[in-house]
PDB file of C-alpha atoms in Angstrom:
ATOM      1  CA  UNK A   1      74.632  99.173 -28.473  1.00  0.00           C
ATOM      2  CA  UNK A   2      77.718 101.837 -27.969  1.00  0.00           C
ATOM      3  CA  UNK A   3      79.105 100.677 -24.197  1.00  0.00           C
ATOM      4  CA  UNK A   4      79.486 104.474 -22.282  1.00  0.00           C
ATOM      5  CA  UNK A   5      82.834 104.689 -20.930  1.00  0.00           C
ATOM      6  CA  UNK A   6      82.859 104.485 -17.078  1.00  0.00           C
ATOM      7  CA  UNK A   7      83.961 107.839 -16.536  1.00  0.00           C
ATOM      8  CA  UNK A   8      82.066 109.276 -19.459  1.00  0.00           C
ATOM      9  CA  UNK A   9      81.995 113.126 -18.872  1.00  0.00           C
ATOM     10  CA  UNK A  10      83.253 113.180 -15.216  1.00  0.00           C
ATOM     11  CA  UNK A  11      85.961 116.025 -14.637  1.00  0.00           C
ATOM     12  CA  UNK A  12      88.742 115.102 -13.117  1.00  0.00           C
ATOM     13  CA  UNK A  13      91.178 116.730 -10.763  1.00  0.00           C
ATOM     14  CA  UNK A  14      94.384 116.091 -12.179  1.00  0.00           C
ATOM     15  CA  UNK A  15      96.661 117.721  -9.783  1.00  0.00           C
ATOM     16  CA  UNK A  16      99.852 117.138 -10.855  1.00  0.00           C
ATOM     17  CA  UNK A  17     102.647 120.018 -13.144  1.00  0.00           C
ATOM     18  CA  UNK A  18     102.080 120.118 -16.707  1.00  0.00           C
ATOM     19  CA  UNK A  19     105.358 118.041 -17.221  1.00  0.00           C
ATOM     20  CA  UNK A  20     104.264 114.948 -15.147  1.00  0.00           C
ATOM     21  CA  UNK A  21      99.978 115.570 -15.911  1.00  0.00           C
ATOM     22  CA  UNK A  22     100.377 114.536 -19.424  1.00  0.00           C
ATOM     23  CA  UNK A  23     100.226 110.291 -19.024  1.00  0.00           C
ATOM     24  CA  UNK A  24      98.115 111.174 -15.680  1.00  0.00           C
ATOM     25  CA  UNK A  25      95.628 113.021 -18.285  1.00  0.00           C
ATOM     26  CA  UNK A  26      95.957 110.197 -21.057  1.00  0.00           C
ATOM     27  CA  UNK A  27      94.395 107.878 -18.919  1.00  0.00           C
ATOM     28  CA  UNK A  28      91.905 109.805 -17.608  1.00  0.00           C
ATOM     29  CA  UNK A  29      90.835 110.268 -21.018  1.00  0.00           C
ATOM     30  CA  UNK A  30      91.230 106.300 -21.802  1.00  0.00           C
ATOM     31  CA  UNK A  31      88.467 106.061 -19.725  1.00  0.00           C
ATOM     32  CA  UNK A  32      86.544 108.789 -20.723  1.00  0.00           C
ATOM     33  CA  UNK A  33      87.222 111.749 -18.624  1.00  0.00           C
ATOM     34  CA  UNK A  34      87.786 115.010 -18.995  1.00  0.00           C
ATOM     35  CA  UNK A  35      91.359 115.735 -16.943  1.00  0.00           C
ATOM     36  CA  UNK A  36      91.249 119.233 -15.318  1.00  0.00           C
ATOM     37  CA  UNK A  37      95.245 119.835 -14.932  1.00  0.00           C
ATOM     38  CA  UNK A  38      95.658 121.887 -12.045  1.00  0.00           C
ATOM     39  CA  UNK A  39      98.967 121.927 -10.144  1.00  0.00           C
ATOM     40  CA  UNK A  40      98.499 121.466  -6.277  1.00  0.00           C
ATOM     41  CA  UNK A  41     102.181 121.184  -5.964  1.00  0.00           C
ATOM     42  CA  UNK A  42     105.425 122.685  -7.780  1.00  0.00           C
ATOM     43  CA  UNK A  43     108.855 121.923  -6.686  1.00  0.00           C
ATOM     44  CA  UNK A  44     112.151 124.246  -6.834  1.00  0.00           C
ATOM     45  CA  UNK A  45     115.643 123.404  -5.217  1.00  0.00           C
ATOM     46  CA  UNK A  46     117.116 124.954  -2.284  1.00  0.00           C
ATOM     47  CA  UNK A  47     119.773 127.324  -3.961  1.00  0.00           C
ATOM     48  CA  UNK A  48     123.368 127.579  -2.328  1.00  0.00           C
ATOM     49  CA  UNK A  49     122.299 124.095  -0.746  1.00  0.00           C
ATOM     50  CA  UNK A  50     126.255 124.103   1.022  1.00  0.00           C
ATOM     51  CA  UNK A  51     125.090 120.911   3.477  1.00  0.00           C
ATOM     52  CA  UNK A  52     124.139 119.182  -0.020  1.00  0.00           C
ATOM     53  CA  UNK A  53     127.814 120.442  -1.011  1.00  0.00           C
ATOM     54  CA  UNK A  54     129.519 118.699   1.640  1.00  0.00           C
ATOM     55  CA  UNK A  55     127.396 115.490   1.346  1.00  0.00           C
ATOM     56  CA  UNK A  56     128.661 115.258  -2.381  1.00  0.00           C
ATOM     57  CA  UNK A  57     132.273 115.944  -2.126  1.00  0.00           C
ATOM     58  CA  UNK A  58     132.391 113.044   0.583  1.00  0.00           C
ATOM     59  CA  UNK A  59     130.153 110.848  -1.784  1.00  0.00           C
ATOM     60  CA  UNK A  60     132.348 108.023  -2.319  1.00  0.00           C
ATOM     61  CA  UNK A  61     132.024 107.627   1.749  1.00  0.00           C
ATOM     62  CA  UNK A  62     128.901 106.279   1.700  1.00  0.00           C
ATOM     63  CA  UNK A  63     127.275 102.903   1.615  1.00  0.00           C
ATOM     64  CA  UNK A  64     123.567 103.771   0.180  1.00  0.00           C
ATOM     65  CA  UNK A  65     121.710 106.700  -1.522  1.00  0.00           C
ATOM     66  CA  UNK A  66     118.448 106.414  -1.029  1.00  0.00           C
ATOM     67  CA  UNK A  67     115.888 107.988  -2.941  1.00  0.00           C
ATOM     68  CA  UNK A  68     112.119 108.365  -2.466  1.00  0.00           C
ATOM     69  CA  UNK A  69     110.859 109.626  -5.450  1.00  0.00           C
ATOM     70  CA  UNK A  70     111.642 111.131  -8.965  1.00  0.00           C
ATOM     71  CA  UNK A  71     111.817 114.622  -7.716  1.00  0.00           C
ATOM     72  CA  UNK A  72     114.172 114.004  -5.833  1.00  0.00           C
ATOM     73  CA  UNK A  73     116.475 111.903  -8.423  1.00  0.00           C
ATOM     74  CA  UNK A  74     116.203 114.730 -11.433  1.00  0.00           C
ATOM     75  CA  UNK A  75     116.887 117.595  -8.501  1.00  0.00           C
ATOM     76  CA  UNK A  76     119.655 115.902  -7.112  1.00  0.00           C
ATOM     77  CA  UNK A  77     121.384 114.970 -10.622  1.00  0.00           C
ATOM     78  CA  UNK A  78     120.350 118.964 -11.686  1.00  0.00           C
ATOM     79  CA  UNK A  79     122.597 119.571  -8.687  1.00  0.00           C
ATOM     80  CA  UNK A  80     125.537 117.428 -10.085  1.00  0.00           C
ATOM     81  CA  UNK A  81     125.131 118.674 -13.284  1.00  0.00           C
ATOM     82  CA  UNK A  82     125.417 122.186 -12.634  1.00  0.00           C
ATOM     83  CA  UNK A  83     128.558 121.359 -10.726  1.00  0.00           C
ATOM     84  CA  UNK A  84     129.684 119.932 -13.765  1.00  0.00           C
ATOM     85  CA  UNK A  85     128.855 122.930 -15.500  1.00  0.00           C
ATOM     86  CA  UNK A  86     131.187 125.217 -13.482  1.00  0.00           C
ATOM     87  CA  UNK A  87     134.070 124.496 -15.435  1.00  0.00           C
ATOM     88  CA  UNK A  88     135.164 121.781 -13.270  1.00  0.00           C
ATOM     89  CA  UNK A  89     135.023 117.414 -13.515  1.00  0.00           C
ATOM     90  CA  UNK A  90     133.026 118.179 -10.316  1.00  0.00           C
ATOM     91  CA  UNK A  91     130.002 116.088 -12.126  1.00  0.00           C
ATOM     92  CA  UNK A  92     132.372 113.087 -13.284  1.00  0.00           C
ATOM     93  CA  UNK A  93     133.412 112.551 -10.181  1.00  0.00           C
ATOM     94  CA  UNK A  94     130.306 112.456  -8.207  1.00  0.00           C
ATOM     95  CA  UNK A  95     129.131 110.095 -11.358  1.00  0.00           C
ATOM     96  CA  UNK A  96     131.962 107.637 -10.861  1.00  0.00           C
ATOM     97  CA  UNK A  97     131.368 107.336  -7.101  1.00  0.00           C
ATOM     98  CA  UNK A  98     128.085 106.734  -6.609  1.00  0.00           C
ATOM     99  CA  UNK A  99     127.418 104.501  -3.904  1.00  0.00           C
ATOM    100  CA  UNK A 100     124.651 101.660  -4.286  1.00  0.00           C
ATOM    101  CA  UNK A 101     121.142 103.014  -4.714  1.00  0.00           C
ATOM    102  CA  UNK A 102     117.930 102.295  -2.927  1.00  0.00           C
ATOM    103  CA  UNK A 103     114.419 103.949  -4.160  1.00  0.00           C
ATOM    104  CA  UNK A 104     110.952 103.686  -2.959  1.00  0.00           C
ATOM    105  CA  UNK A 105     108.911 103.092  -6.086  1.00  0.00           C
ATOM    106  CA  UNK A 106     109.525 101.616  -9.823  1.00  0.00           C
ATOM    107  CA  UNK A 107     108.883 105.072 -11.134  1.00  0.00           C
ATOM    108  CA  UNK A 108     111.744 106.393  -9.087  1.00  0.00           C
ATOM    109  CA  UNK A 109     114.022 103.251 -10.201  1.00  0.00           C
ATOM    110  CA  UNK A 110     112.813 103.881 -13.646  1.00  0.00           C
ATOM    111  CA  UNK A 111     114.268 107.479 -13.672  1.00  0.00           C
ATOM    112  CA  UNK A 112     117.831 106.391 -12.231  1.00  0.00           C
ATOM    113  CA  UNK A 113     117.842 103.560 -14.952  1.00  0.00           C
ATOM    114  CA  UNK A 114     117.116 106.244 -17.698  1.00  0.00           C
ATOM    115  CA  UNK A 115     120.128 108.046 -16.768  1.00  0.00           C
ATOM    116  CA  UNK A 116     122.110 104.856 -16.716  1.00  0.00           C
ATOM    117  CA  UNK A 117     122.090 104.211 -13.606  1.00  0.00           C
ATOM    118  CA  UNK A 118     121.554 100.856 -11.841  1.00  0.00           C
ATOM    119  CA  UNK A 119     119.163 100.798  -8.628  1.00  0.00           C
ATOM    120  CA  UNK A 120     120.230  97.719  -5.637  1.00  0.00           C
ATOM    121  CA  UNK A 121     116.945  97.884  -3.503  1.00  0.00           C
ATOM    122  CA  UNK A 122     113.322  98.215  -4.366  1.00  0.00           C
ATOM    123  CA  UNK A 123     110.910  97.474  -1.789  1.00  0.00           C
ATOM    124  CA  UNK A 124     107.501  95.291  -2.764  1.00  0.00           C
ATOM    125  CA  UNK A 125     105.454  98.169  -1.017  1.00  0.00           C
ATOM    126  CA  UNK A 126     105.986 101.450  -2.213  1.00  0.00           C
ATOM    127  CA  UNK A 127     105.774 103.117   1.672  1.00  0.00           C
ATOM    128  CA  UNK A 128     108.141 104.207   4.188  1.00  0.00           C
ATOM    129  CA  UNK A 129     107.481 101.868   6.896  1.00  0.00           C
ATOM    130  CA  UNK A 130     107.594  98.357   4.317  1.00  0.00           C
ATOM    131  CA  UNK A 131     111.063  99.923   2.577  1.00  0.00           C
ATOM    132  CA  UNK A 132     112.001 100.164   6.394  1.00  0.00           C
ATOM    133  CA  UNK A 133     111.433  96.581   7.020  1.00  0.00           C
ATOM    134  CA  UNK A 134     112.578  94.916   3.729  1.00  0.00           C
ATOM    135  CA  UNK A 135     115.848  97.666   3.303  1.00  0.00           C
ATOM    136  CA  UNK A 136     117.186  96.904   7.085  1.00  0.00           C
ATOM    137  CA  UNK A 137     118.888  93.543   6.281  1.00  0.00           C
ATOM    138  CA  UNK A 138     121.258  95.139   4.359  1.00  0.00           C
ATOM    139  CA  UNK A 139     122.083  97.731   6.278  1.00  0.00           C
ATOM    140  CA  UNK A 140     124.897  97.113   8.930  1.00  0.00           C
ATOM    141  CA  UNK A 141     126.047  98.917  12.264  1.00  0.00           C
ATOM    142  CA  UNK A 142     128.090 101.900  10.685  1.00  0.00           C
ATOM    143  CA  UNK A 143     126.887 101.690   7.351  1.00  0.00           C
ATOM    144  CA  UNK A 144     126.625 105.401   6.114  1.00  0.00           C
ATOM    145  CA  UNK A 145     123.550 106.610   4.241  1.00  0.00           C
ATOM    146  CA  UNK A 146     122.804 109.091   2.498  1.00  0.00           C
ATOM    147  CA  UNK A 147     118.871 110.841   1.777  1.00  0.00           C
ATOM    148  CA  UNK A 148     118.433 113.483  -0.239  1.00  0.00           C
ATOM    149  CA  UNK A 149     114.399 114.828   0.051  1.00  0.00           C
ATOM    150  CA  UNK A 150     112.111 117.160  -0.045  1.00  0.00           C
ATOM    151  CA  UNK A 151     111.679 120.064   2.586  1.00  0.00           C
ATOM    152  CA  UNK A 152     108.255 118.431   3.755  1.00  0.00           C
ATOM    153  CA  UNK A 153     109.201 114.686   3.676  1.00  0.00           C
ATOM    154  CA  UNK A 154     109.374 112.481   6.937  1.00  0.00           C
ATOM    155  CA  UNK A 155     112.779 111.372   8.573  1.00  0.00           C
ATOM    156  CA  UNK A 156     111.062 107.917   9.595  1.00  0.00           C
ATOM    157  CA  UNK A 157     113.446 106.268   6.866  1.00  0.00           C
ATOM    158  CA  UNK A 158     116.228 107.924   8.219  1.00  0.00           C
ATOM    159  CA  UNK A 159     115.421 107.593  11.986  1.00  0.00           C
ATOM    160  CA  UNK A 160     114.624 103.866  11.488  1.00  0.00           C
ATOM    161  CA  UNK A 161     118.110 103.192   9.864  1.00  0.00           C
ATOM    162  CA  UNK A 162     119.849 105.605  12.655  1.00  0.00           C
ATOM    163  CA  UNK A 163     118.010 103.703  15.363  1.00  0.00           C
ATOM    164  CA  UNK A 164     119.373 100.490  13.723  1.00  0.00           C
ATOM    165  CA  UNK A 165     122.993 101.733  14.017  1.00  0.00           C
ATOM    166  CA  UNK A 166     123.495 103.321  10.606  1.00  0.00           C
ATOM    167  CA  UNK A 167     124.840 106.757  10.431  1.00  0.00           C
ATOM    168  CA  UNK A 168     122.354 108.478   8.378  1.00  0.00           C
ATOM    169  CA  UNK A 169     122.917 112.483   6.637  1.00  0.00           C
ATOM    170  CA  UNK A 170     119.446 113.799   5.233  1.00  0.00           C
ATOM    171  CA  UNK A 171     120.127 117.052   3.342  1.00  0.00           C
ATOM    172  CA  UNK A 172     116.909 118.811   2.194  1.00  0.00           C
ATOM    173  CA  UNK A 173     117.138 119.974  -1.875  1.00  0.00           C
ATOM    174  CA  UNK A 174     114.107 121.021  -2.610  1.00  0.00           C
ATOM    175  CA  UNK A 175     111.123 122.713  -1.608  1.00  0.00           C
ATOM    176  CA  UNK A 176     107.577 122.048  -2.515  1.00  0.00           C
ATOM    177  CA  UNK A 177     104.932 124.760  -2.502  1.00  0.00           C
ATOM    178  CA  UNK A 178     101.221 125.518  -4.190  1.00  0.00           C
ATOM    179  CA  UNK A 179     101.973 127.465  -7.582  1.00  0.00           C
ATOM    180  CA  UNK A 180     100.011 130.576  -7.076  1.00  0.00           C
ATOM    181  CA  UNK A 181      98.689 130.295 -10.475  1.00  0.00           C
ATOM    182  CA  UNK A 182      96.530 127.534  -9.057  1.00  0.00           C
ATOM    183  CA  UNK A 183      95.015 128.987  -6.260  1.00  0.00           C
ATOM    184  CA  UNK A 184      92.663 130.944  -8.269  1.00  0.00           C
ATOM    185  CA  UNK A 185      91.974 128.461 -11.041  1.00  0.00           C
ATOM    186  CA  UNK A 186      90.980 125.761  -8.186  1.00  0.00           C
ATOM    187  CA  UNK A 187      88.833 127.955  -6.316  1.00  0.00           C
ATOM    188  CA  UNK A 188      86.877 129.057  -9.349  1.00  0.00           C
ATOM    189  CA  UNK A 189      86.561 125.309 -10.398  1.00  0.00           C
ATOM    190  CA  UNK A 190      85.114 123.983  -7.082  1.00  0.00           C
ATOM    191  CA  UNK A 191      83.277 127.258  -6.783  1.00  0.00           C
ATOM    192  CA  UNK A 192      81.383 126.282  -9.848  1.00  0.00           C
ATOM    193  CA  UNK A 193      80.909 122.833  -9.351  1.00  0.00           C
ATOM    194  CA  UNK A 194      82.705 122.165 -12.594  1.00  0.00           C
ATOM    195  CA  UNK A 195      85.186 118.969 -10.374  1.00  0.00           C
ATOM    196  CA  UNK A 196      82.954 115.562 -10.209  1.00  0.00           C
ATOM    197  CA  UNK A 197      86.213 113.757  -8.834  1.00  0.00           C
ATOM    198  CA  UNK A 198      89.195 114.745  -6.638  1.00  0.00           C
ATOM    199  CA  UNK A 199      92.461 112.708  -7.020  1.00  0.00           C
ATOM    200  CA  UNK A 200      95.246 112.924  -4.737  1.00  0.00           C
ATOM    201  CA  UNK A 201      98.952 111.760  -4.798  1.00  0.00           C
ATOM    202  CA  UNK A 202     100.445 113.098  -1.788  1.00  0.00           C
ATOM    203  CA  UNK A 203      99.594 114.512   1.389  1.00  0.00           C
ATOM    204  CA  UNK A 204     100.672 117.927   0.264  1.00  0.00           C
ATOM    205  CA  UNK A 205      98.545 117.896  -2.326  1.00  0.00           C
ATOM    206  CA  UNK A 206      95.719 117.369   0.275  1.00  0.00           C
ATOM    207  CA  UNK A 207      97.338 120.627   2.553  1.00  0.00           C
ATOM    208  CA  UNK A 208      97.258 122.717  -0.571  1.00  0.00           C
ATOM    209  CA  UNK A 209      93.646 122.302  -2.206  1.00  0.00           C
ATOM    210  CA  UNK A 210      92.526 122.603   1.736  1.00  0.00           C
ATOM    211  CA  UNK A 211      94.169 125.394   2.149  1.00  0.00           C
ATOM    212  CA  UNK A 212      92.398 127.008  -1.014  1.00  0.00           C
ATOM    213  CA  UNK A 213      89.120 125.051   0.358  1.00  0.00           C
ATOM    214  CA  UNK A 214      89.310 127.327   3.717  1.00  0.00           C
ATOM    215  CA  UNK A 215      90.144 130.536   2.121  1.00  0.00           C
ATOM    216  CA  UNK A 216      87.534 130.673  -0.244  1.00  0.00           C
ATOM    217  CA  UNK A 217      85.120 129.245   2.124  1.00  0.00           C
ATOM    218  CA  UNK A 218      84.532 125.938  -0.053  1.00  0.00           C
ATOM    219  CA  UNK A 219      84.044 122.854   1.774  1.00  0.00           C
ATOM    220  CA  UNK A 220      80.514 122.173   1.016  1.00  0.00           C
ATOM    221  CA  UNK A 221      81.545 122.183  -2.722  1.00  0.00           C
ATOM    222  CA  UNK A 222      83.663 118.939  -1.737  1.00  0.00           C
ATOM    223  CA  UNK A 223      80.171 116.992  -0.745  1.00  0.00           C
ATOM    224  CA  UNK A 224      79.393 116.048  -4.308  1.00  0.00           C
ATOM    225  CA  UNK A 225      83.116 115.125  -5.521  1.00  0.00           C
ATOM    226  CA  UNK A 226      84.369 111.390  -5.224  1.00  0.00           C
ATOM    227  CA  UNK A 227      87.771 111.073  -3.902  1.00  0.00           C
ATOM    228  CA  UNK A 228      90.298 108.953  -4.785  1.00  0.00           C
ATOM    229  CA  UNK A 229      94.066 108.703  -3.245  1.00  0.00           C
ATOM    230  CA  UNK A 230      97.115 107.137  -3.176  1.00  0.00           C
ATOM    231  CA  UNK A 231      99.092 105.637  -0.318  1.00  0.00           C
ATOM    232  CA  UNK A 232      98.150 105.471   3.330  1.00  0.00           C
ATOM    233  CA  UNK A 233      99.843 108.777   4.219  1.00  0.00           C
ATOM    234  CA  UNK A 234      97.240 110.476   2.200  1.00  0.00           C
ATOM    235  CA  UNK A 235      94.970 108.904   3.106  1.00  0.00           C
ATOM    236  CA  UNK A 236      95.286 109.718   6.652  1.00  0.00           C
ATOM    237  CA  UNK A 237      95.422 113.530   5.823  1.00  0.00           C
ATOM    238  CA  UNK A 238      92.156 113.388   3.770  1.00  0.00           C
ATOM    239  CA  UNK A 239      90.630 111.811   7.116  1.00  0.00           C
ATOM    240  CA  UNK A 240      91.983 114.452   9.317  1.00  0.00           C
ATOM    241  CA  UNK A 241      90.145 116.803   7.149  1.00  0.00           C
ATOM    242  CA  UNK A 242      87.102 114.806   7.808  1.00  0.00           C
ATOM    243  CA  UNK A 243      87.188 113.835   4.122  1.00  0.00           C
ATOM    244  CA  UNK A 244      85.666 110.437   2.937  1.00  0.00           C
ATOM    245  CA  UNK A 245      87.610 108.928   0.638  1.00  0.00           C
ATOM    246  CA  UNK A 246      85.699 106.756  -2.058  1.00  0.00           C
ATOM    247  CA  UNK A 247      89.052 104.699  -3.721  1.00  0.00           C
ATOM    248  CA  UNK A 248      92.224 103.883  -2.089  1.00  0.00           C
ATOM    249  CA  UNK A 249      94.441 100.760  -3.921  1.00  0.00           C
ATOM    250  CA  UNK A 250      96.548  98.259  -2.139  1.00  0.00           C
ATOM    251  CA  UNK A 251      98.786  99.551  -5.050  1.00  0.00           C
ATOM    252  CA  UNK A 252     100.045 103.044  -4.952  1.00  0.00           C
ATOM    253  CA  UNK A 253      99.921 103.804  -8.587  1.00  0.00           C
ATOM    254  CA  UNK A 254      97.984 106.023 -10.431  1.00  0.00           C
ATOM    255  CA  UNK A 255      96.798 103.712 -12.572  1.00  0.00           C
ATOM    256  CA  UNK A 256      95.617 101.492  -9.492  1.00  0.00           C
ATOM    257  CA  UNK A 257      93.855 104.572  -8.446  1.00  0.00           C
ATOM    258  CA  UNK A 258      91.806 105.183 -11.293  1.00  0.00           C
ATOM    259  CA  UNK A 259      90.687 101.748 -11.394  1.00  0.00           C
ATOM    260  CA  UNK A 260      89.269 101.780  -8.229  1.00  0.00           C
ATOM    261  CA  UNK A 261      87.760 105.061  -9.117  1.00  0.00           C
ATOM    262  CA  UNK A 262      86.052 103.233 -12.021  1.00  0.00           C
ATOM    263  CA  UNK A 263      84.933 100.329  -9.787  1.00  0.00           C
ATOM    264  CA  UNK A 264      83.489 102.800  -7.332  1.00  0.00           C
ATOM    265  CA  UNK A 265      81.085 104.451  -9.988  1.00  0.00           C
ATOM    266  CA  UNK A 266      79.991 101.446 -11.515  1.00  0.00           C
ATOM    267  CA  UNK A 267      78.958  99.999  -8.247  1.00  0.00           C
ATOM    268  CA  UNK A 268      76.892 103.444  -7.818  1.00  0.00           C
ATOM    269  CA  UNK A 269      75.400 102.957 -11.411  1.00  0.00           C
ATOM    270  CA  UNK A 270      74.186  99.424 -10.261  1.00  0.00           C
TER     271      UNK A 270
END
C-alpha cells in the first residue's frame, strides 16, 4: 500500500521573496505540498543612510554588533561594500575593525560565517527577550553597542542593554514593505479558496496579508485555512487579529513549523 504524504495536495502559503522561498518550497514539497510563493514582505535599504555613516566610520569604537537576522547582515555588508566601491579602502577598513558579533538565530550566524566572519554570542532561544537574558553577562557598564535593523523592528534589545548601563546606537538600514505585486496575487488566491494552509514568519508578514484580508473584504476565506507560525511575536499578532493558530514550535524554525503543521493534520485525519 503507497503511504499518502501528510500534506498530500494541501497549498501552501509560502510567504517569503523568491530568493529565500526556494528551501522554504523544497520542503513543502518533501512533504507533499504544493508551495504557493507569494511575497508578504520585500526589503530595500534606506539610501543616503548618513546616521549608518557615522556609526561605521567610528566602528572600531565599539564593543558588540549585534545582529538579528540575515537581512540585516547582507544589507549592512551591501552598505560596506558599496563604500568599498567608491574608490576608496572605506570597505577594508570597516572589515578589519569589526567589533565582536552577537546574532539572534543560527541562520543569521550562518550568513556572517559565510562571509568569513566569526560570530561570539548565540542565544539558545532565538527571541529578543532570552538573547536579553543570556547576552547581558557580557555586557559591562559602558560597553558600546552597536544594532543595525530593520525600520519595523523593536528596540527591547537595545533598551534592555541601555537600561543595563551599555551605551547602545540603533541605526535603521532598511525598510520592509508588501511588494505590490502581491497584493493582487494574494487576494485572488484566498478569494478562490485555492490556500488550505497559511504560514507565517514574522509579524509583518501577519500586518501585510491582513491588510490585503481587509481591503478585499476576505476574512471569512481565512475560516477554512490552518495556520501555522513562528515565534511568539507572531504569534501574538495572529491573536490580535482574532486568528487561531493551529501550529506554533518551541523551535522557531521553519522546519519546526512544518512539522507541527504535519502533526496537526494527522491528528485531524485520526
Amino acid at each position: 500500500m503507497i503511504e499518502v504524504p501528510p500534506l498530500f495536495n494541501k497549498k501552501v502559503l509560502v510567504p517569503r521573496g523568491k530568493d529565500q522561498a526556494k528551501s522554504f518550497s523544497k520542503l513543502v514539497r518533501e512533504y507533499g505540498g504544493i508551495p504557493v510563493e507569494v511575497p508578504l514582505i520585500a526589503f530595500r535599504p534606506i539610501e543616503k543612510n548618513h546616521c549608518l555613516e557615522q556609526c561605521l566610520s567610528r566602528l572600531d569604537t565599539y564593543d558588540w554588533l549585534i545582529f538579528t537576522s540575515n537581512v540585516t547582515v547582507e544589507t549592512f555588508f551591501t552598505f560596506v561594500e558599496a563604500g568599498a566601491g567608491n574608490g576608496s579602502d572605506f570597505g577594508t577598513k570597516v572589515g578589519n575593525r569589526l567589533p565582536k558579533i552577537a546574532v539572534i538565530g543560527k541562520r543569521t550566524e550562518a550568513v556572517l560565517t559565510e562571509k568569513g566572519i566569526t560570530v561570539e554570542f548565540v542565544p539558545t532561544v532565538y527571541v529578543a527577550e532570552a538573547f536579553v537574558e543570556e547576552f547581558l553577562p557580557f555586557v559591562q557598564k559602558g560597553s558600546r553597542v552597536l544594532i543595525p535593523k530593520g525600520n519595523l523592528a523593536r528596540d527591547y534589545i537595545a533598551s534592555s542593554l541601555a537600561e543595563a548601563g551599555a551605551k547602545v546606537d540603533e541605526v535603521v538600514i532598511y525598510e520592509n514593505y508588501l511588494p505590490e505585486e502581491s497584493r493582487g496575487k494574494l487576494a485572488e488566491m484566498l478569494g478562490s479558496g485555492l490556500l488550505d494552509i497559511l504560514t507565517f514568519t514574522s509579524p509583518s508578514t501577519v500586518d501585510h496579508l491582513m491588510a490585503v484580508v481587509q481591503e478585499y473584504g476576505l476574512a471569512e476565506r481565512l475560516n477554512r485555512c490552518i495556520i501555522g507560525c513562528i515565534g511568539p511575536i507572531t504569534e501574538k499578532r495572529l491573536r490580535e487579529y482574532g486568528l487561531p493558530i493551529h501550529a506554533s514550535p518551541e523551535e522557531y524554525t521553519v522546519r519546526e513549523m512544518m512539522k507541527s503543521l504535519v502533526r496537526v493534520l494527522g491528528e485531524e485525519k485520526s
